[in-house]
Coordinates of C-alpha atoms in Angstrom, one line a residue:
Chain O
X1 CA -93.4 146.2 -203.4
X2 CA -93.5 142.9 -201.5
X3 CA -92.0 141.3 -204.1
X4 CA -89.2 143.6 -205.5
X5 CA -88.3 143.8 -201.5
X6 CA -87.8 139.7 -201.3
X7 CA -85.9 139.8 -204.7
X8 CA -83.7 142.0 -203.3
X9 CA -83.3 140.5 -199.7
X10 CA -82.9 137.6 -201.3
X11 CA -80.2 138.9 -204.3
X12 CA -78.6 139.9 -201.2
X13 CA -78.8 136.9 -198.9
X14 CA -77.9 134.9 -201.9
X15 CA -74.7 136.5 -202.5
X16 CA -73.7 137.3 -198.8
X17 CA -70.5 134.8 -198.1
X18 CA -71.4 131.6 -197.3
X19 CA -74.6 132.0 -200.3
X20 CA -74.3 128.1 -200.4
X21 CA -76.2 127.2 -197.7
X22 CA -79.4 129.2 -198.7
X23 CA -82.0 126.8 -198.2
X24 CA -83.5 127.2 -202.0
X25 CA -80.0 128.3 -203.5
X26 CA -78.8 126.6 -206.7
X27 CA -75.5 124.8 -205.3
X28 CA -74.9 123.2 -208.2
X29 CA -75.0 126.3 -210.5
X30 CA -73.1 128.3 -207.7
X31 CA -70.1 126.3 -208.4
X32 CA -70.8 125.8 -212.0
X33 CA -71.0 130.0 -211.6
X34 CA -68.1 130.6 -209.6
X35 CA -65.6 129.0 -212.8
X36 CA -66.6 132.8 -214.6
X37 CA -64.6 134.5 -211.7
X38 CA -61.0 133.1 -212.9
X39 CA -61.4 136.0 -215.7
X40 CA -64.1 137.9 -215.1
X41 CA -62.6 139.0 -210.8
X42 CA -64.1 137.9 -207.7
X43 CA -67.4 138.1 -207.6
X44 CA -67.5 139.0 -211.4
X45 CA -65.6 142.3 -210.2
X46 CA -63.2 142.6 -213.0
X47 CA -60.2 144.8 -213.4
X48 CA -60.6 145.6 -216.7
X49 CA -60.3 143.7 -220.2
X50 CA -62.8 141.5 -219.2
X51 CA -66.2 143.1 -218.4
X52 CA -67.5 142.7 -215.1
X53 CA -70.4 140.6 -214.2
X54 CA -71.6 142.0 -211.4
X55 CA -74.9 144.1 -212.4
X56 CA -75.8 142.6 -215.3
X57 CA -78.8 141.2 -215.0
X58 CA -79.8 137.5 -215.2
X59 CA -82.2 137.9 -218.4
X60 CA -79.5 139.8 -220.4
X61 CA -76.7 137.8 -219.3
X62 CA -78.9 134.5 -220.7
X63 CA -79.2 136.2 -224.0
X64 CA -75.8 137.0 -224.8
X65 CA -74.5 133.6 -223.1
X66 CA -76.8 132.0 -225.8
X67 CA -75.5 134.2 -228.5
X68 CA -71.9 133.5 -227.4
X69 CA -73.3 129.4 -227.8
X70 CA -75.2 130.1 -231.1
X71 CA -72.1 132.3 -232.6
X72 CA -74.2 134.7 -232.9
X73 CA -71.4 136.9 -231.3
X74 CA -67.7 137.0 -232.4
X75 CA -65.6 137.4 -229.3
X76 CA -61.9 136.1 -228.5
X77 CA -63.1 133.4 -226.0
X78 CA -66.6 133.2 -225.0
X79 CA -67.9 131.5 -227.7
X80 CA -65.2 128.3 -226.8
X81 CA -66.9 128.6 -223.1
X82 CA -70.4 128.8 -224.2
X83 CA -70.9 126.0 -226.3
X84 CA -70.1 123.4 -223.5
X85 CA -72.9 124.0 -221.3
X86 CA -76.3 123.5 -222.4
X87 CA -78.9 126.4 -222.5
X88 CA -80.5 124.8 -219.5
X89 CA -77.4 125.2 -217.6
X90 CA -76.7 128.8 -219.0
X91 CA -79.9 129.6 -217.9
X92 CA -79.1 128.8 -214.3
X93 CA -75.5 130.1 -214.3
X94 CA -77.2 133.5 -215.7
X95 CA -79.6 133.4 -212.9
X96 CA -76.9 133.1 -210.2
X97 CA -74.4 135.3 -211.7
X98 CA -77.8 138.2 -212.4
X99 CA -78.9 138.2 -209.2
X100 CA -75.4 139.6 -207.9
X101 CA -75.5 143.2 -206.6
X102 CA -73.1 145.9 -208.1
Chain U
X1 CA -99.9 150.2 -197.0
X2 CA -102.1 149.1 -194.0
X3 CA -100.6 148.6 -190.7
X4 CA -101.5 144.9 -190.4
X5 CA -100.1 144.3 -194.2
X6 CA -96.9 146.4 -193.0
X7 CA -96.4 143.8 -189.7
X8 CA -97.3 141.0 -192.4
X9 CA -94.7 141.9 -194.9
X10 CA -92.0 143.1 -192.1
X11 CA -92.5 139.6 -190.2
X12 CA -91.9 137.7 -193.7
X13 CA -89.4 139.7 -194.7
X14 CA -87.5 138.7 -191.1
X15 CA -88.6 135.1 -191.5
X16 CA -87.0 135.1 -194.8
X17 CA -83.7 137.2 -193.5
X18 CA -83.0 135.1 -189.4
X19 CA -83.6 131.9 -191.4
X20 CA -81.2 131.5 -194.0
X21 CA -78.6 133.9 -192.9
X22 CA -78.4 131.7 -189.6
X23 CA -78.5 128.6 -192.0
X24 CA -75.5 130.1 -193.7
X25 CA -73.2 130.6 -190.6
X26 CA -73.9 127.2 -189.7
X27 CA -72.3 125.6 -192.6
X28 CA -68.8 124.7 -190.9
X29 CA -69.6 125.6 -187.4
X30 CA -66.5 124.2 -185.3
X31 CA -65.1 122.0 -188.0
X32 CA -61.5 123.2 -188.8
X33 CA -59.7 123.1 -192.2
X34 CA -56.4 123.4 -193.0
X35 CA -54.9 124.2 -196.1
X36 CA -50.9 123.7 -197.1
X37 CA -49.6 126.0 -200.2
X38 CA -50.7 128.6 -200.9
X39 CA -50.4 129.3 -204.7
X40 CA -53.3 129.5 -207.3
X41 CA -55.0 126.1 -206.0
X42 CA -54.4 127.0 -201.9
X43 CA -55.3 130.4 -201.8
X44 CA -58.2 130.3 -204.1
X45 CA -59.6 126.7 -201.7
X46 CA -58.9 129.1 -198.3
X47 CA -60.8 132.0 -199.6
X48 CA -63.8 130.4 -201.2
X49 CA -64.1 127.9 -198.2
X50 CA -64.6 130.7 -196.2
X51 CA -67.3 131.8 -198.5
X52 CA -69.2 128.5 -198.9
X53 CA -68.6 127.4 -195.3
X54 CA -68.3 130.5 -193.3
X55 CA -68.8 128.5 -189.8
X56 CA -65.5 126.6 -190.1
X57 CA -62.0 128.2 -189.9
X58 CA -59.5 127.9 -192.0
X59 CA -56.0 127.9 -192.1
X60 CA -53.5 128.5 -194.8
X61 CA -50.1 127.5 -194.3
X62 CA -47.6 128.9 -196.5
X63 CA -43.9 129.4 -196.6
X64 CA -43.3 132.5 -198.6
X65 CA -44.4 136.0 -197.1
X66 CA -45.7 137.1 -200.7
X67 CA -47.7 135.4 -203.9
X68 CA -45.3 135.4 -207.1
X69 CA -47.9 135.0 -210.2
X70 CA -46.0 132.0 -212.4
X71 CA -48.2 133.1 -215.3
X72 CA -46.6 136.2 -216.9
X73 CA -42.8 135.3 -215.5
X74 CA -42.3 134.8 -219.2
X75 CA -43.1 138.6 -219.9
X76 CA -40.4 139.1 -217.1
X77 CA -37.7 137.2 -218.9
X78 CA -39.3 138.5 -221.9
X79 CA -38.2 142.2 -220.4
X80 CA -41.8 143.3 -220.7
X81 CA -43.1 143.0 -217.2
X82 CA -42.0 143.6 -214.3
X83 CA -41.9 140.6 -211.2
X84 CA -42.9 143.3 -208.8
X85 CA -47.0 143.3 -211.3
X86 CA -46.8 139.8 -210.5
X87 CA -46.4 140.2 -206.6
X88 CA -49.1 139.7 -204.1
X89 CA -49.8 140.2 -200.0
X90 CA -51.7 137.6 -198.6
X91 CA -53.4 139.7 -196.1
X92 CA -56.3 140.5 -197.5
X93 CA -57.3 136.9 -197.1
X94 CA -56.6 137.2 -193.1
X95 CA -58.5 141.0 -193.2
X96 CA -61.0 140.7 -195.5
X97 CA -61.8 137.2 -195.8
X98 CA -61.5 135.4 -191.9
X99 CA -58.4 133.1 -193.4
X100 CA -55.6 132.6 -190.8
X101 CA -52.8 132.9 -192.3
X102 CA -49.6 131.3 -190.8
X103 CA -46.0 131.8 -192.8
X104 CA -44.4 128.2 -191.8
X105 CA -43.5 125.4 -193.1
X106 CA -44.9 121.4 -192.8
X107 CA -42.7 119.0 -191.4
X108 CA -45.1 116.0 -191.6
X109 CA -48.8 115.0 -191.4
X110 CA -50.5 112.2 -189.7
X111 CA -53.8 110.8 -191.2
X112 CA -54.6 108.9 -188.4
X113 CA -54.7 111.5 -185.7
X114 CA -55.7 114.0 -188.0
X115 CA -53.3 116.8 -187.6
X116 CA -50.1 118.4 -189.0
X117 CA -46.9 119.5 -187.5
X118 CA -45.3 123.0 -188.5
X119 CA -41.2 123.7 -188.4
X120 CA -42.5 126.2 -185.8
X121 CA -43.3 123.5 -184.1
X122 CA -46.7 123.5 -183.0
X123 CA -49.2 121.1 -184.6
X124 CA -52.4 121.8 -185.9
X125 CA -55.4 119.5 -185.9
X126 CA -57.8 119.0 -189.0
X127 CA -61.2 117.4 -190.0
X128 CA -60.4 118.3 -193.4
X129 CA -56.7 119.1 -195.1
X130 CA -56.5 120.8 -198.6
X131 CA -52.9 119.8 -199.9
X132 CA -51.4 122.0 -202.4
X133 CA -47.6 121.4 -203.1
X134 CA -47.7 122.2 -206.7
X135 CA -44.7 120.6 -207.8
X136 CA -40.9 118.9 -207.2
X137 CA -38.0 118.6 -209.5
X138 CA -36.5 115.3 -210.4
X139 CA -32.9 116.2 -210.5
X140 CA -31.6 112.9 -210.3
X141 CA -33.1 112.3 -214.0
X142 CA -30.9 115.2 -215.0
X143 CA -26.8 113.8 -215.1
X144 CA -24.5 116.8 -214.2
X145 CA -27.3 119.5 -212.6
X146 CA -27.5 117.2 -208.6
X147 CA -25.3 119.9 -207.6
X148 CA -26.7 123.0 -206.1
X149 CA -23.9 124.8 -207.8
X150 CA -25.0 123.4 -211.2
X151 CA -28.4 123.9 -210.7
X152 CA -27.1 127.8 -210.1
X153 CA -25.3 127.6 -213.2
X154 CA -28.5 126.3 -215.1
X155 CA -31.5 128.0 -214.0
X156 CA -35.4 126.5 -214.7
X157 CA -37.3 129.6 -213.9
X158 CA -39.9 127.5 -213.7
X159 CA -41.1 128.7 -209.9
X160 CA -41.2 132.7 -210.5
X161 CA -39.0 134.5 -208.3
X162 CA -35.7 135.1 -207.9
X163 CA -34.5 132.5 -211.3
X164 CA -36.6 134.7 -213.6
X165 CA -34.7 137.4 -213.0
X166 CA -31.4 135.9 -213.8
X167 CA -32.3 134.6 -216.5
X168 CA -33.6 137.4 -217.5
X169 CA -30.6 139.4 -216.6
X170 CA -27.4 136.3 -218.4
X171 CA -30.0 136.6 -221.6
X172 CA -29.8 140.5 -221.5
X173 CA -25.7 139.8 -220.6
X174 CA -24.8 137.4 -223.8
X175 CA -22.9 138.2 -226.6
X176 CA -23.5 139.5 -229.8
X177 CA -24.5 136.5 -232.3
X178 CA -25.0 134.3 -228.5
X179 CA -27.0 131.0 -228.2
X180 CA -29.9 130.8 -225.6
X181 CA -30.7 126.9 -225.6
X182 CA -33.7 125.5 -223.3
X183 CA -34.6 121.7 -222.9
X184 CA -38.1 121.0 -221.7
X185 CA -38.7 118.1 -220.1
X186 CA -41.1 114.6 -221.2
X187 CA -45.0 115.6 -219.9
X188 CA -46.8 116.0 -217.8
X189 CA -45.3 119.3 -216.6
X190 CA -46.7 122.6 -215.3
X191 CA -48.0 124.8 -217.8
X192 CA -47.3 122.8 -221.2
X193 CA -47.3 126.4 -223.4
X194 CA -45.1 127.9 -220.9
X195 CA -41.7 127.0 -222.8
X196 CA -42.9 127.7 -226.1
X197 CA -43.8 131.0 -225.1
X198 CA -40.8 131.6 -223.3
X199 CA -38.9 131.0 -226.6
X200 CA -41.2 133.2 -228.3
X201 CA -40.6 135.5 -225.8
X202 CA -36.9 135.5 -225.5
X203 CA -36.5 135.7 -229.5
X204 CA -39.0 139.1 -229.4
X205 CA -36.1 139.9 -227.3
X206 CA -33.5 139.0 -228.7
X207 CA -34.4 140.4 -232.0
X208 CA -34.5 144.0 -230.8
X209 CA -31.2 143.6 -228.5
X210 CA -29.2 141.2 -230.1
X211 CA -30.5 140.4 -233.7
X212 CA -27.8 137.6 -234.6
X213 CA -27.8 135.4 -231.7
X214 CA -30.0 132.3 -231.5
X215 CA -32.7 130.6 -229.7
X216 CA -32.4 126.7 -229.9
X217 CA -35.6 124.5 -227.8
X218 CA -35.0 121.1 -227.1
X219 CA -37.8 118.6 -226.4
X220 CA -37.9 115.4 -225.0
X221 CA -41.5 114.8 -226.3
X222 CA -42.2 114.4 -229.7
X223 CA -44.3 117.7 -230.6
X224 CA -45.0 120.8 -229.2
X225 CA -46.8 119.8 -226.2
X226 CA -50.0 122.7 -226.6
X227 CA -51.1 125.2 -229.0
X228 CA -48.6 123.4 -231.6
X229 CA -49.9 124.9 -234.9
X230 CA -49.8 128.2 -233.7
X231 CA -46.6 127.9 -232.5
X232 CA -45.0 125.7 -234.9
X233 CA -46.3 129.0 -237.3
X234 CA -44.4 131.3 -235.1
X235 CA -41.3 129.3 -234.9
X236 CA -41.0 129.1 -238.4
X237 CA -42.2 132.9 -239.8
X238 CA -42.3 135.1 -237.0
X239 CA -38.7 134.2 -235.8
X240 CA -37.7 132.7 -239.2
X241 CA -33.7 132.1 -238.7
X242 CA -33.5 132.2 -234.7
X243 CA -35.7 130.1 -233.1
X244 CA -34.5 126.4 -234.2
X245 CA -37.2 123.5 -232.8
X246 CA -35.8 120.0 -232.3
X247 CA -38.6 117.8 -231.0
X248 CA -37.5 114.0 -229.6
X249 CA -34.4 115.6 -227.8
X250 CA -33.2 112.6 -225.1
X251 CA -31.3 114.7 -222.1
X252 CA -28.4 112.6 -221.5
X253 CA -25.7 114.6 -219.2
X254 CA -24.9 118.8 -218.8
X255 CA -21.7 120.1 -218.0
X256 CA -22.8 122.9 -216.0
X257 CA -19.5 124.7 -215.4
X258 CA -18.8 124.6 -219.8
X259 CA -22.4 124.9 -220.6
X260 CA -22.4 121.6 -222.6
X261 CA -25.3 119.5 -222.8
X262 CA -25.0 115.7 -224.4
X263 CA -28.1 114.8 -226.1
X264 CA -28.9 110.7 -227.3
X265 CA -29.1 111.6 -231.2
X266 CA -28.1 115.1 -231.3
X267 CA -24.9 115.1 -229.8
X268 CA -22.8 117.8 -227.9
X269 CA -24.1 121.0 -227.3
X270 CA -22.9 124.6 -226.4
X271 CA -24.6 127.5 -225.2
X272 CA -24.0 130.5 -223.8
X273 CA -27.1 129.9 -222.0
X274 CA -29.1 127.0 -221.1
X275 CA -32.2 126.8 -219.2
X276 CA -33.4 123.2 -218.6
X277 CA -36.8 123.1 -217.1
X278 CA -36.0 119.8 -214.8
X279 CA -39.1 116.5 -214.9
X280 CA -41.6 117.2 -212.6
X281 CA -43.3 115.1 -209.7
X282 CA -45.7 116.0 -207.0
X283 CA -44.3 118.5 -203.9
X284 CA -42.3 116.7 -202.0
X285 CA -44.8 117.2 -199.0
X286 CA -47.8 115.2 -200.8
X287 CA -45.2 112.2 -201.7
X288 CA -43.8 112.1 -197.9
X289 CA -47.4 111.9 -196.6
X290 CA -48.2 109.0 -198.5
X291 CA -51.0 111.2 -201.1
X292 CA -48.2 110.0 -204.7
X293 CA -49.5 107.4 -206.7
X294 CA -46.9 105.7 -209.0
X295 CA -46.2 107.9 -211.4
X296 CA -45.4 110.9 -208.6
X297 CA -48.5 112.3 -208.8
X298 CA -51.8 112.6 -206.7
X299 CA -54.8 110.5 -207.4
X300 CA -58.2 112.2 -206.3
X301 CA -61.7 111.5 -207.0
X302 CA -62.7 114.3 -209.4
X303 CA -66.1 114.9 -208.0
X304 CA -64.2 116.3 -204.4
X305 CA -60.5 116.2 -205.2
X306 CA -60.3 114.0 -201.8
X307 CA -57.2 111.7 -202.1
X308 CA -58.0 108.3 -203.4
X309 CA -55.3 106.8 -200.7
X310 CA -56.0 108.8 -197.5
X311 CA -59.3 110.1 -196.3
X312 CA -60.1 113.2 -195.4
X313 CA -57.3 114.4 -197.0
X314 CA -57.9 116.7 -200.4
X315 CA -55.4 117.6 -203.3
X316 CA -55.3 120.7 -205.6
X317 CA -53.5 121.9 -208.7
X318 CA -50.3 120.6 -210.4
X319 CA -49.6 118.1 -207.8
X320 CA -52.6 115.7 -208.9
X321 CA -52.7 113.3 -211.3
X322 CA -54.2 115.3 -214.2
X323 CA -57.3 114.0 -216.1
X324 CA -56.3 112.9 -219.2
X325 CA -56.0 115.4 -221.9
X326 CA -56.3 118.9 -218.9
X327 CA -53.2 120.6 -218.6
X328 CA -51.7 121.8 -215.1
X329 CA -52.4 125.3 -215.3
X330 CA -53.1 128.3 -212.6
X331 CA -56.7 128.4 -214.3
X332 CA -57.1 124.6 -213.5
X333 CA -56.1 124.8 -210.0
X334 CA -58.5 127.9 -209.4
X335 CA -61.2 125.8 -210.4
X336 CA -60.9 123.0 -208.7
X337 CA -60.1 124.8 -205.6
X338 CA -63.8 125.8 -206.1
X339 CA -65.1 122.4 -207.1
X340 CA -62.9 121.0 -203.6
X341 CA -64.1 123.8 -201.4
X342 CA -67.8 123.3 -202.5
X343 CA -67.1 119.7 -202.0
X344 CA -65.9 120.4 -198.7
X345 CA -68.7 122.7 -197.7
X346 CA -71.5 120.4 -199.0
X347 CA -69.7 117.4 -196.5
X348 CA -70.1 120.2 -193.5
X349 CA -73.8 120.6 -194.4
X350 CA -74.6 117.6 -194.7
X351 CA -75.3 117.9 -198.3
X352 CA -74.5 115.5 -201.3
X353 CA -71.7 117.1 -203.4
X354 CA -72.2 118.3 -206.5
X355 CA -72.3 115.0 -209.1
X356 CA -71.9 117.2 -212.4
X357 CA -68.7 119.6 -211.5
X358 CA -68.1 121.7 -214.6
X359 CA -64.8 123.7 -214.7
X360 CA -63.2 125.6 -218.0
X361 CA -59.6 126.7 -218.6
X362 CA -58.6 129.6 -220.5
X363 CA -55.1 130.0 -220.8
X364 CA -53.4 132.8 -222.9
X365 CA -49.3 132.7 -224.4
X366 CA -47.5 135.8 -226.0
X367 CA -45.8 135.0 -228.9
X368 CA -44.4 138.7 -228.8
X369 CA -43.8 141.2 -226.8
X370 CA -47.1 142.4 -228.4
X371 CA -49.7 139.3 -229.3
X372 CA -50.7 136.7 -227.5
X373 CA -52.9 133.6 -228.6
X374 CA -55.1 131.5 -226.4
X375 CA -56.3 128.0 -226.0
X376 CA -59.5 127.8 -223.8
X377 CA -61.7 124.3 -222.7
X378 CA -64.5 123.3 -220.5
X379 CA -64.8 120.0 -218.7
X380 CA -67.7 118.1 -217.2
X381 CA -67.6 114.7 -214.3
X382 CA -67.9 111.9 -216.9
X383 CA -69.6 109.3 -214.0
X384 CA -68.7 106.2 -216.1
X385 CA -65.4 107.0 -216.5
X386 CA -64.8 108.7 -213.3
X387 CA -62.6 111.7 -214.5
X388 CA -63.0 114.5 -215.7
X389 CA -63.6 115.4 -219.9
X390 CA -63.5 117.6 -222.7
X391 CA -66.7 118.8 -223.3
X392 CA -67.3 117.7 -227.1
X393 CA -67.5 120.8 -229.4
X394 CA -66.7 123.4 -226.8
X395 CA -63.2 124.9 -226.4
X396 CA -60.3 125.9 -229.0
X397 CA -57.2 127.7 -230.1
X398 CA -57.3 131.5 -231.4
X399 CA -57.9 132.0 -235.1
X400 CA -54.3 133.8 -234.9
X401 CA -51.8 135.9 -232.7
X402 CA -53.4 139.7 -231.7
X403 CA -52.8 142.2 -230.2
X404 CA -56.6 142.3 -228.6
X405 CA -55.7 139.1 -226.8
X406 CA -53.1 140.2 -225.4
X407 CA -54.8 142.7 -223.7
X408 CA -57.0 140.6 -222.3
X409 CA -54.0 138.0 -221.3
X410 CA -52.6 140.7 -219.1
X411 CA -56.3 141.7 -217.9
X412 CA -56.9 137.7 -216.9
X413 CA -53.4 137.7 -214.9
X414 CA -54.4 140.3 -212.9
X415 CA -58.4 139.4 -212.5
X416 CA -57.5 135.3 -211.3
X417 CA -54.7 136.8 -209.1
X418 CA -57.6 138.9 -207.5
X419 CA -60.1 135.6 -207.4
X420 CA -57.0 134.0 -205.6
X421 CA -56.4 136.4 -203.0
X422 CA -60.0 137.9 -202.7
X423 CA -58.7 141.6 -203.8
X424 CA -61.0 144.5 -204.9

């Protein structure tokens, strides 16, 4: 219970404005995060076309980030995106961008 | 749960809540930006300053009351879009986002007291300026159009807005069997697909309201400057017989008033209706306050897109000197907006900035009024080289033109305008 409540305060605090200066947050993957929200809405809030982001969560969005890499998936674009980060920095994108409430 | 574990977990769960979120508001606290333009790069730095550094206010400066989405203008001349889809507010960065929004214009800034002075006349003082003119045309390279009555004749539509429609409106106006003739300018220039597509575009037209007439593009570089192959395929099947290409095409003088333009090898010629999409430089405003290296363009350090000539003083979007090989695109300035306003933030908190900024582009070009075809690429802080580069094996061209994509290029124009303005 303890621990779903901090993974949620802290899905929360993380994505409150002004996420960056959370003492253990990621800044580096926050910015590296924030590139998805040219297509993909504010706050990976999308308007349609695109999916949205924004309550996927950080495990599935890793695994279908990887299969966008690996080619494993045929989309339009993703796959161009995917393969120039390595899996190490998927991972932490996916983290950031899995952790954001709906 | 037991009382005492209750008052355990309730007094770490506070801990974890007072701590950061007071951490959070401190980032910025009395330190004052100001940001000038507010297109793609601007408006995207203002809002996600606010996010990143939510202690410090910021200030956009911008001249026009609305937001006028260059991407898409094509569709507009095209006939498929209206300007009013393009069209945004800029309150919701004021309401919903703590951005002060002021609708002047800057007369001059000075570096060494740290402020800026608006037409309005009042002055505004900064620790940290975000510059984003996008960009100027260089007329005086252009014999016959340093007249503002030429330049009405020959329209760029190269800022959307009130050009797009005309042209729009004197291609929809030309005879039967007319001639539309462009002449892009030498790179760098905003949005290197953008004339191709507007060719494209104007042919799809063309084809439905005026089958016979034709569409002639005259470069001055010596290839299509982006997505050649799949354009080069369009020009010569899709529009087979109306879209002419003639690559190396020296601008040597226009005659506004007869609608004759004098090439170096190509001669005289006429056309019912030209648009020439003028050289490009920095805004004026970065050049009069000192930011334009020699070329016309901004040099910044990649890593914070702070000026390499005047301190404290950061430039976004077309109006910098472009890493070699990365276009000036909307997508490009909405990412290093974020690169500069993380940058930015990281300097208020005392933080190093990020040494490995990775930004993408993804930018999409109808070749019809019905499929569109993308080029897409991501980028990575080289350190040795201090710039910016092509990740190797990432990025590329669609396959071919589809309708899915464009779909989606309509769904990205409206999803970046919303990262801009901080809609939905």
């Amino acid at each position: 219970m303890l621990r779903s409540a901090l993974l949620t305060l802290a899905a929360v605090a993380a994505w409150m404005p002004g996420s960056a200066a959370l003492a253990s947050e990621d800044h580096q993957a926050v910015q590296w995060a924030a590139a998805c929200f040219a297509c993909h809405g504010p706050e990976g809030r999308s308007d349609g076309g695109m999916p949205s982001l924004a309550g996927q969560t950080a495990d599935g969005m890793y695994a279908m980030l990887i299969d966008f890499r690996n080619g494993k998936r045929n989309p339009t674009v993703m796959h161009h995106h995917a393969k120039g980060y390595t899996e190490e920095q998927l991972r932490r994108i996916a983290d950031i961008l899995g952790r954001r409430p709906n | 749960m037991q009382r005492r574990q209750f008052l355990r977990h309730s007094a770490a769960l506070a801990a974890l809540a007072a701590v950061p979120a007071a951490a959070r508001a401190q980032v910025g606290r009395g330190a004052r930006v100001v940001v000038v333009g507010g297109g793609f790069a601007g408006a995207a730095c203002a809002r996600y300053l606010r996010l990143w550094a939510p202690g410090a206010s910021v200030t956009l400066v911008e001249a026009a009351r609305e937001f006028v989405s260059c991407p898409m203008s094509n569709r507009v001349i095209g006939g498929t879009m209206s300007i009013r889809d393009l069209t945004r507010r800029y309150d919701g960065l004021a309401s919903r986002h703590g951005v002060r929004v002021i609708n002047d214009t800057v007369t001059a800034i000075d570096p060494a007291t740290r402020q800026i002075t608006l037409a309005g006349g009042s002055a505004l003082p900064y620790d940290r300026l975000v510059i984003a003119p996008g960009i100027a045309f260089d007329y005086a390279a252009l014999p016959g159009l340093n007249s503002a009555a030429a330049q009405e004749r020959v329209p760029h539509a190269w800022k959307a807005g009130p050009q797009t429609h005309e042209l729009r409106r004197r291609i929809g106006a030309m005879p039967q069997g007319g001639v539309f003739a462009m002449h892009i300018p030498k790179a760098p220039l905003r949005c290197p697909p953008g004339p191709y597509e507007r060719a494209c575009l104007v042919a799809s037209a063309l084809r439905r309201s005026n089958p016979t007439a034709k569409v002639l593009v005259f470069d001055a570089n010596p290839g299509i400057l982006a997505k050649r192959e799949l354009f080069a395929d369009a020009f010569a099947n899709r529009y087979k017989g109306m879209i002419e290409y003639v690559p190396n095409a020296g601008f040597e003088a226009i005659d506004a008033a007869s609608g004759e333009l004098s090439f170096d090898v190509h001669g005289k010629v006429r056309a019912d209706v030209w648009n020439v999409i003028p050289p490009q430089r920095a805004g004026e405003l970065a050049l009069q306050a000192g930011l334009g290296g020699g070329q016309g363009w901004c040099e910044v350090d990649f890593l914070s897109y702070e000026s390499r000539l005047v301190p404290a003083v950061h430039v976004i979007g077309d109006a910098i000197a472009s890493a070699p090989g990365t276009p000036k695109s909307a997508h490009m300035a909405n990412q290093q907006a974020k690169v500069c306003a993380a940058a930015i933030a990281a300097h208020f908190a005392g933080r190093a900035v990020n040494p490995e900024p990775i930004i993408a582009n993804t930018c999409y070009s109808f070749v019809s009024d019905k499929e569109a075809i993308h080029i897409a690429g991501v980028y990575r802080y080289d350190d040795g080289q201090r710039t910016i580069v092509a990740v190797p094996g990432a990025g590329g061209l669609s396959a071919r033109a589809s309708g899915e994509e464009a779909f989606m290029a309509v769904a990205w124009s409206f999803n970046i305008l919303n990262d801009t303005l901080g809609m939905i």
